[in-house]
Amino acid sequence: QVQLAESGGGLVQPGGSLRLSCTASGILFSIGAMGWYRQAPGKQRELVATITSGSTTNYADAVKGRFTISRNNAKNTLYLQMNSLKPEDTAVYYCNVRQLTGSGWYNYWGQGTQVTVSS
């Protein structure tokens, strides 16, 4: 079992910045890729960014050049630095961790943290 605790969301003006954190605890063997997803009201959850155990990153086109994903394996923490925020970035942001189990890869999700971009 893996537990994920997210923090760092809030209200920010357009053009501002926020840094999200996600700390993993529990049984942390065989952790693979980690990522951030978001869900806006009335929309499906979508990928924001992922990072592999080898630190290869992938970003959604909408956030490329503005968001940076990183991980600190020693602290079991995932980060998302969000700059130049836009109103369309408003959503609940979810942390995701993949763990290799005897049955294959299993996805764990955080509880979500609200990001609101508004003047």
CSV table of N, CA and C in Angstrom, one decimal:
chain,number,residue,atom,x,y,z
A,1,GLN,N,0.8,-1.2,0.0
A,1,GLN,CA,0.0,0.0,0.0
A,1,GLN,C,0.9,1.2,0.0
A,2,VAL,N,0.5,2.2,-0.8
A,2,VAL,CA,1.1,3.5,-0.9
A,2,VAL,C,0.1,4.6,-0.5
A,3,GLN,N,0.5,5.5,0.3
A,3,GLN,CA,-0.3,6.6,0.6
A,3,GLN,C,0.3,7.9,0.0
A,4,LEU,N,-0.5,8.8,-0.5
A,4,LEU,CA,0.0,10.0,-1.1
A,4,LEU,C,-0.6,11.2,-0.5
A,5,ALA,N,0.2,12.2,-0.1
A,5,ALA,CA,-0.3,13.4,0.5
A,5,ALA,C,0.2,14.6,-0.3
A,6,GLU,N,-0.8,15.3,-0.9
A,6,GLU,CA,-0.5,16.5,-1.7
A,6,GLU,C,-0.6,17.8,-1.0
A,7,SER,N,0.1,18.8,-1.4
A,7,SER,CA,0.0,20.1,-0.8
A,7,SER,C,0.4,21.1,-1.8
A,8,GLY,N,0.1,22.4,-1.5
A,8,GLY,CA,0.6,23.5,-2.4
A,8,GLY,C,-0.4,24.1,-3.2
A,9,GLY,N,-1.6,23.6,-3.3
A,9,GLY,CA,-2.6,24.3,-4.1
A,9,GLY,C,-3.1,25.6,-3.5
A,10,GLY,N,-3.9,26.3,-4.2
A,10,GLY,CA,-4.4,27.6,-3.7
A,10,GLY,C,-4.9,28.5,-4.8
A,11,LEU,N,-5.2,29.7,-4.4
A,11,LEU,CA,-5.7,30.7,-5.3
A,11,LEU,C,-4.5,31.6,-5.8
A,12,VAL,N,-4.4,31.8,-7.1
A,12,VAL,CA,-3.3,32.6,-7.6
A,12,VAL,C,-3.8,33.5,-8.8
A,13,GLN,N,-3.2,34.6,-9.0
A,13,GLN,CA,-3.6,35.5,-10.1
A,13,GLN,C,-3.0,35.0,-11.4
A,14,PRO,N,-3.6,35.3,-12.5
A,14,PRO,CA,-3.0,34.9,-13.8
A,14,PRO,C,-1.6,35.5,-13.9
A,15,GLY,N,-0.7,34.6,-14.4
A,15,GLY,CA,0.8,35.0,-14.5
A,15,GLY,C,1.6,34.6,-13.3
A,16,GLY,N,0.9,34.1,-12.2
A,16,GLY,CA,1.5,33.8,-11.0
A,16,GLY,C,2.1,32.4,-11.0
A,17,SER,N,2.6,31.9,-9.9
A,17,SER,CA,3.3,30.6,-9.8
A,17,SER,C,2.8,29.9,-8.5
A,18,LEU,N,2.8,28.6,-8.6
A,18,LEU,CA,2.5,27.7,-7.5
A,18,LEU,C,3.4,26.5,-7.6
A,19,ARG,N,3.7,25.9,-6.4
A,19,ARG,CA,4.5,24.6,-6.4
A,19,ARG,C,3.7,23.6,-5.7
A,20,LEU,N,3.4,22.5,-6.4
A,20,LEU,CA,2.7,21.4,-5.7
A,20,LEU,C,3.7,20.4,-5.3
A,21,SER,N,3.4,19.7,-4.1
A,21,SER,CA,4.2,18.6,-3.6
A,21,SER,C,3.3,17.4,-3.4
A,22,CYS,N,3.9,16.3,-3.5
A,22,CYS,CA,3.2,15.0,-3.2
A,22,CYS,C,4.2,14.1,-2.5
A,23,THR,N,3.9,13.7,-1.3
A,23,THR,CA,4.8,12.9,-0.5
A,23,THR,C,4.2,11.5,-0.4
A,24,ALA,N,5.0,10.5,-0.8
A,24,ALA,CA,4.6,9.1,-0.7
A,24,ALA,C,5.0,8.4,0.6
A,25,SER,N,4.2,7.6,1.2
A,25,SER,CA,4.6,6.8,2.3
A,25,SER,C,4.0,5.4,2.2
A,26,GLY,N,4.4,4.5,3.1
A,26,GLY,CA,3.9,3.2,3.1
A,26,GLY,C,5.0,2.2,2.5
A,27,ILE,N,4.5,1.3,1.7
A,27,ILE,CA,5.4,0.3,1.1
A,27,ILE,C,5.9,0.8,-0.2
A,28,LEU,N,7.1,1.3,-0.3
A,28,LEU,CA,7.6,2.0,-1.5
A,28,LEU,C,8.5,1.2,-2.3
A,29,PHE,N,8.5,-0.1,-2.3
A,29,PHE,CA,9.3,-0.9,-3.2
A,29,PHE,C,8.7,-0.8,-4.7
A,30,SER,N,9.6,-0.9,-5.6
A,30,SER,CA,9.3,-1.0,-7.1
A,30,SER,C,8.4,0.1,-7.5
A,31,ILE,N,8.7,1.3,-7.1
A,31,ILE,CA,8.0,2.5,-7.6
A,31,ILE,C,8.5,2.9,-9.0
A,32,GLY,N,7.6,3.1,-9.9
A,32,GLY,CA,7.9,3.4,-11.3
A,32,GLY,C,7.7,4.9,-11.5
A,33,ALA,N,7.0,5.1,-12.6
A,33,ALA,CA,6.7,6.5,-13.0
A,33,ALA,C,5.8,7.2,-12.0
A,34,MET,N,5.9,8.5,-11.9
A,34,MET,CA,5.1,9.3,-11.1
A,34,MET,C,4.5,10.4,-12.0
A,35,GLY,N,3.4,11.0,-11.6
A,35,GLY,CA,2.9,12.0,-12.4
A,35,GLY,C,1.8,12.9,-11.8
A,36,TRP,N,1.5,13.9,-12.5
A,36,TRP,CA,0.4,14.8,-12.1
A,36,TRP,C,-0.7,14.8,-13.1
A,37,TYR,N,-1.9,14.8,-12.7
A,37,TYR,CA,-3.1,14.8,-13.6
A,37,TYR,C,-4.0,15.9,-13.0
A,38,ARG,N,-4.9,16.4,-13.8
A,38,ARG,CA,-5.8,17.4,-13.3
A,38,ARG,C,-7.2,17.2,-13.9
A,39,GLN,N,-8.2,17.7,-13.2
A,39,GLN,CA,-9.6,17.6,-13.6
A,39,GLN,C,-10.3,18.9,-13.4
A,40,ALA,N,-10.8,19.5,-14.4
A,40,ALA,CA,-11.5,20.8,-14.3
A,40,ALA,C,-13.0,20.4,-14.2
A,41,PRO,N,-13.8,21.3,-13.7
A,41,PRO,CA,-15.3,21.0,-13.6
A,41,PRO,C,-15.9,20.6,-14.9
A,42,GLY,N,-16.6,19.5,-15.0
A,42,GLY,CA,-17.3,19.1,-16.2
A,42,GLY,C,-16.4,18.5,-17.2
A,43,LYS,N,-15.1,18.3,-16.9
A,43,LYS,CA,-14.2,17.7,-17.9
A,43,LYS,C,-13.6,16.4,-17.3
A,44,GLN,N,-13.0,15.6,-18.2
A,44,GLN,CA,-12.3,14.4,-17.8
A,44,GLN,C,-11.0,14.7,-17.2
A,45,ARG,N,-10.5,13.8,-16.4
A,45,ARG,CA,-9.1,13.9,-15.8
A,45,ARG,C,-8.2,13.8,-17.0
A,46,GLU,N,-7.1,14.7,-17.0
A,46,GLU,CA,-6.2,14.7,-18.0
A,46,GLU,C,-4.7,14.7,-17.5
A,47,LEU,N,-3.8,14.2,-18.3
A,47,LEU,CA,-2.4,14.1,-17.9
A,47,LEU,C,-1.9,15.6,-17.9
A,48,VAL,N,-1.1,15.9,-16.9
A,48,VAL,CA,-0.3,17.2,-16.9
A,48,VAL,C,1.2,16.9,-17.2
A,49,ALA,N,1.7,16.0,-16.5
A,49,ALA,CA,3.2,15.7,-16.6
A,49,ALA,C,3.5,14.4,-15.9
A,50,THR,N,4.5,13.7,-16.5
A,50,THR,CA,4.9,12.4,-15.8
A,50,THR,C,6.5,12.4,-15.8
A,51,ILE,N,7.0,11.7,-14.9
A,51,ILE,CA,8.4,11.5,-14.7
A,51,ILE,C,8.7,10.1,-14.4
A,52,THR,N,9.7,9.4,-15.1
A,52,THR,CA,10.0,8.0,-14.8
A,52,THR,C,11.0,7.9,-13.7
A,53,SER,N,11.3,6.7,-13.3
A,53,SER,CA,12.2,6.5,-12.2
A,53,SER,C,13.6,7.0,-12.7
A,54,GLY,N,13.8,7.0,-14.0
A,54,GLY,CA,15.1,7.5,-14.5
A,54,GLY,C,15.1,9.0,-14.8
A,55,SER,N,14.0,9.7,-14.4
A,55,SER,CA,13.9,11.1,-14.6
A,55,SER,C,13.6,11.6,-16.0
A,56,THR,N,13.1,10.7,-16.8
A,56,THR,CA,12.6,11.2,-18.1
A,56,THR,C,11.2,11.8,-17.9
A,57,THR,N,11.1,13.0,-18.5
A,57,THR,CA,9.8,13.7,-18.3
A,57,THR,C,9.0,13.8,-19.6
A,58,ASN,N,7.7,14.0,-19.3
A,58,ASN,CA,6.7,14.1,-20.4
A,58,ASN,C,5.7,15.1,-20.0
A,59,TYR,N,5.3,16.0,-20.9
A,59,TYR,CA,4.4,17.1,-20.6
A,59,TYR,C,3.2,17.2,-21.6
A,60,ALA,N,2.1,17.5,-21.1
A,60,ALA,CA,1.0,17.9,-22.0
A,60,ALA,C,1.3,19.1,-22.7
A,61,ASP,N,0.9,19.2,-24.0
A,61,ASP,CA,1.2,20.4,-24.8
A,61,ASP,C,0.8,21.7,-24.1
A,62,ALA,N,-0.3,21.7,-23.4
A,62,ALA,CA,-0.9,22.9,-22.8
A,62,ALA,C,0.0,23.5,-21.7
A,63,VAL,N,0.9,22.7,-21.2
A,63,VAL,CA,1.8,23.2,-20.0
A,63,VAL,C,3.2,23.2,-20.4
A,64,LYS,N,3.6,22.8,-21.5
A,64,LYS,CA,5.0,22.8,-21.9
A,64,LYS,C,5.6,24.2,-21.9
A,65,GLY,N,6.8,24.3,-21.3
A,65,GLY,CA,7.5,25.5,-21.1
A,65,GLY,C,7.0,26.3,-19.9
A,66,ARG,N,5.9,25.9,-19.3
A,66,ARG,CA,5.4,26.7,-18.1
A,66,ARG,C,5.5,25.8,-16.8
A,67,PHE,N,5.3,24.5,-16.9
A,67,PHE,CA,5.4,23.6,-15.8
A,67,PHE,C,6.6,22.8,-15.8
A,68,THR,N,7.1,22.4,-14.6
A,68,THR,CA,8.3,21.6,-14.5
A,68,THR,C,8.0,20.5,-13.4
A,69,ILE,N,8.1,19.2,-13.8
A,69,ILE,CA,7.9,18.1,-12.9
A,69,ILE,C,9.3,17.6,-12.4
A,70,SER,N,9.4,17.3,-11.2
A,70,SER,CA,10.6,16.7,-10.6
A,70,SER,C,10.3,15.8,-9.5
A,71,ARG,N,11.3,15.0,-9.1
A,71,ARG,CA,11.1,14.0,-8.0
A,71,ARG,C,12.4,13.9,-7.2
A,72,ASN,N,12.2,13.8,-5.9
A,72,ASN,CA,13.3,13.6,-5.0
A,72,ASN,C,13.1,12.2,-4.4
A,73,ASN,N,13.8,11.2,-4.9
A,73,ASN,CA,13.6,9.8,-4.5
A,73,ASN,C,14.0,9.6,-3.0
A,74,ALA,N,15.0,10.4,-2.5
A,74,ALA,CA,15.4,10.2,-1.2
A,74,ALA,C,14.3,10.7,-0.2
A,75,LYS,N,13.5,11.6,-0.6
A,75,LYS,CA,12.4,12.1,0.2
A,75,LYS,C,11.1,11.6,-0.2
A,76,ASN,N,11.1,10.7,-1.2
A,76,ASN,CA,9.8,10.1,-1.7
A,76,ASN,C,8.8,11.2,-2.0
A,77,THR,N,9.3,12.2,-2.7
A,77,THR,CA,8.4,13.4,-3.0
A,77,THR,C,8.4,13.8,-4.4
A,78,LEU,N,7.3,14.1,-4.9
A,78,LEU,CA,7.1,14.5,-6.3
A,78,LEU,C,6.7,16.0,-6.3
A,79,TYR,N,7.2,16.8,-7.2
A,79,TYR,CA,6.9,18.2,-7.3
A,79,TYR,C,6.3,18.6,-8.7
A,80,LEU,N,5.6,19.7,-8.7
A,80,LEU,CA,5.2,20.3,-9.9
A,80,LEU,C,5.3,21.8,-9.7
A,81,GLN,N,6.3,22.4,-10.4
A,81,GLN,CA,6.4,23.8,-10.4
A,81,GLN,C,5.6,24.4,-11.5
A,82,MET,N,4.7,25.3,-11.2
A,82,MET,CA,3.8,25.8,-12.2
A,82,MET,C,4.0,27.4,-12.3
A,83,ASN,N,4.5,27.8,-13.4
A,83,ASN,CA,4.7,29.2,-13.7
A,83,ASN,C,3.8,29.7,-14.8
A,84,SER,N,3.7,31.0,-14.9
A,84,SER,CA,2.8,31.7,-15.9
A,84,SER,C,1.5,31.1,-15.9
A,85,LEU,N,0.8,30.9,-14.8
A,85,LEU,CA,-0.4,30.2,-14.7
A,85,LEU,C,-1.5,31.0,-15.4
A,86,LYS,N,-2.5,30.3,-16.0
A,86,LYS,CA,-3.6,30.8,-16.8
A,86,LYS,C,-4.9,30.4,-16.1
A,87,PRO,N,-6.0,31.1,-16.4
A,87,PRO,CA,-7.3,30.7,-15.8
A,87,PRO,C,-7.6,29.3,-16.2
A,88,GLU,N,-7.2,28.9,-17.4
A,88,GLU,CA,-7.6,27.5,-17.9
A,88,GLU,C,-6.8,26.4,-17.2
A,89,ASP,N,-5.8,26.8,-16.3
A,89,ASP,CA,-5.1,25.8,-15.5
A,89,ASP,C,-5.9,25.5,-14.2
A,90,THR,N,-7.0,26.2,-14.0
A,90,THR,CA,-7.8,25.9,-12.8
A,90,THR,C,-8.4,24.5,-12.9
A,91,ALA,N,-8.1,23.8,-11.8
A,91,ALA,CA,-8.6,22.4,-11.8
A,91,ALA,C,-8.2,21.8,-10.4
A,92,VAL,N,-8.6,20.6,-10.1
A,92,VAL,CA,-8.1,19.8,-9.0
A,92,VAL,C,-6.9,19.0,-9.6
A,93,TYR,N,-5.8,19.1,-8.9
A,93,TYR,CA,-4.6,18.4,-9.4
A,93,TYR,C,-4.4,17.2,-8.5
A,94,TYR,N,-4.1,16.0,-9.2
A,94,TYR,CA,-4.0,14.8,-8.5
A,94,TYR,C,-2.6,14.2,-8.8
A,95,CYS,N,-2.0,13.7,-7.7
A,95,CYS,CA,-0.7,13.0,-7.8
A,95,CYS,C,-0.9,11.5,-8.1
A,96,ASN,N,-0.1,11.0,-9.0
A,96,ASN,CA,-0.2,9.5,-9.3
A,96,ASN,C,1.1,8.8,-9.2
A,97,VAL,N,1.1,7.7,-8.6
A,97,VAL,CA,2.3,6.8,-8.5
A,97,VAL,C,2.0,5.4,-9.0
A,98,ARG,N,2.9,4.9,-9.8
A,98,ARG,CA,2.7,3.5,-10.3
A,98,ARG,C,3.7,2.6,-9.5
A,99,GLN,N,3.2,1.4,-9.1
A,99,GLN,CA,4.0,0.5,-8.3
A,99,GLN,C,3.8,-0.9,-9.0
A,100,LEU,N,5.0,-1.5,-9.1
A,100,LEU,CA,5.0,-2.9,-9.7
A,100,LEU,C,4.7,-3.9,-8.6
A,101,THR,N,3.6,-4.6,-8.8
A,101,THR,CA,3.1,-5.6,-7.9
A,101,THR,C,3.2,-7.0,-8.5
A,102,GLY,N,2.9,-8.1,-7.8
A,102,GLY,CA,2.9,-9.4,-8.4
A,102,GLY,C,1.8,-9.5,-9.5
A,103,SER,N,0.9,-8.6,-9.5
A,103,SER,CA,-0.2,-8.7,-10.5
A,103,SER,C,0.0,-7.6,-11.6
A,104,GLY,N,1.2,-7.0,-11.6
A,104,GLY,CA,1.4,-6.0,-12.6
A,104,GLY,C,1.5,-4.6,-12.0
A,105,TRP,N,1.4,-3.6,-12.9
A,105,TRP,CA,1.5,-2.2,-12.4
A,105,TRP,C,0.2,-1.8,-11.7
A,106,TYR,N,0.3,-1.1,-10.6
A,106,TYR,CA,-0.9,-0.6,-9.9
A,106,TYR,C,-0.8,0.9,-9.7
A,107,ASN,N,-1.9,1.6,-9.9
A,107,ASN,CA,-1.9,3.0,-9.8
A,107,ASN,C,-2.4,3.5,-8.5
A,108,TYR,N,-1.7,4.4,-7.8
A,108,TYR,CA,-2.2,5.0,-6.6
A,108,TYR,C,-2.4,6.5,-6.9
A,109,TRP,N,-3.5,7.1,-6.3
A,109,TRP,CA,-3.9,8.4,-6.5
A,109,TRP,C,-3.9,9.2,-5.2
A,110,GLY,N,-3.5,10.5,-5.2
A,110,GLY,CA,-3.7,11.3,-4.1
A,110,GLY,C,-5.1,11.8,-4.0
A,111,GLN,N,-5.4,12.6,-2.9
A,111,GLN,CA,-6.8,13.1,-2.7
A,111,GLN,C,-7.1,14.3,-3.6
A,112,GLY,N,-6.1,14.9,-4.1
A,112,GLY,CA,-6.3,16.1,-5.0
A,112,GLY,C,-6.1,17.4,-4.2
A,113,THR,N,-5.6,18.4,-4.9
A,113,THR,CA,-5.4,19.7,-4.4
A,113,THR,C,-5.9,20.7,-5.4
A,114,GLN,N,-6.7,21.7,-4.9
A,114,GLN,CA,-7.4,22.6,-5.8
A,114,GLN,C,-6.4,23.7,-6.2
A,115,VAL,N,-6.4,24.0,-7.5
A,115,VAL,CA,-5.6,25.2,-8.0
A,115,VAL,C,-6.6,26.1,-8.7
A,116,THR,N,-6.7,27.3,-8.3
A,116,THR,CA,-7.6,28.3,-8.9
A,116,THR,C,-6.8,29.5,-9.4
A,117,VAL,N,-6.9,29.8,-10.7
A,117,VAL,CA,-6.2,30.9,-11.2
A,117,VAL,C,-7.2,31.9,-11.6
A,118,SER,N,-7.3,33.0,-10.9
A,118,SER,CA,-8.3,34.0,-11.1
A,118,SER,C,-7.8,35.4,-10.6
A,119,SER,N,-8.3,36.4,-11.3
A,119,SER,CA,-8.0,37.8,-10.8
A,119,SER,C,-9.1,38.3,-9.9
